[in-house]
Amino acid sequence: QTLIENKDEL
Amino acid sequence: MNIFRLTGDLSHLLAILILLWKIWKTRSCSGISGRSQILFATVYTARYLDLFTNFVSVYNSVMKIIFIAAAFATLYLIYVKFKATYDRNHDTFRIEFLLAPCALLALILNHEFTILEVLWTFSIYLESVAILPQLFLVSKTGEAETITSHYLFALGSYRALYLLNWIYRYYFEGFFDLIAIVAGIVQTVLYCDFFYLYITRVIKGRALKLPA
């Protein structure tokens, strides 16, 4: 899952 | 967080600070593309709207705020404070030719059709090509100040380091994000020509002048 709530990268 | 990701972030931060420092110290933004900086400010604004909706970590939030603030501070220096030194005659790349295709692509190719997700995707696509006005400016004038080439090297290295981070995360965490990876490859490839000149000239203490 790479949706917005899982995005930790900048 | 792995070493590639951390050095990538630090390289990104360094690039932004080098640029601000260069403009402030020399009281001049000559050789800097205001149009690329408009695109970067757009990138950070579109990508980091999740500051308001989603908390990841203090590190994450602080870096996002620094990137956004530095981008707008850079724009202020170029278009207001040191406007007289801005190279507007050479900075002529048509940014709508980048903005429109990236917006269209983000609407079509995204992970989920929601406002934040489409804006995030747009920012990823736009970031991959946002340096083109700057590279265009350098090619038009045929040279770059050494400090400007350090800026470009740090900024280009950041996404290259993120590529290593994604290889690492794929092997050790099973994580991959195809949109970010493909855009990251495009972004890094755009710098290759510059990397070559940087290594063969600037590192050896010579000015970055393009071959005639």
PDB file of C-alpha atoms in Angstrom, chain A residues 3-5, chain B residues 110-115 117-118 121:
ATOM      1  CA  LEU A   3      -1.584   5.582  -0.627  1.00  0.00           C
ATOM      2  CA  ILE A   4      -1.279   8.982   0.964  1.00  0.00           C
ATOM      3  CA  GLU A   5      -1.794   7.801   4.546  1.00  0.00           C
TER       4      GLU A   5
ATOM      5  CA  ASN B 110      -2.463   7.373 -10.117  1.00  0.00           C
ATOM      6  CA  HIS B 111      -2.831   4.974  -7.195  1.00  0.00           C
ATOM      7  CA  GLU B 112      -6.272   6.274  -6.280  1.00  0.00           C
ATOM      8  CA  PHE B 113      -8.546   8.953  -7.716  1.00  0.00           C
ATOM      9  CA  THR B 114      -8.750  11.260  -4.709  1.00  0.00           C
ATOM     10  CA  ILE B 115      -7.684  14.901  -4.486  1.00  0.00           C
ATOM     11  CA  GLU B 117      -3.506  11.293  -4.124  1.00  0.00           C
ATOM     12  CA  VAL B 118      -3.790  12.963  -7.547  1.00  0.00           C
ATOM     13  CA  THR B 121       1.089  11.990  -8.166  1.00  0.00           C
TER      14      THR B 121
END
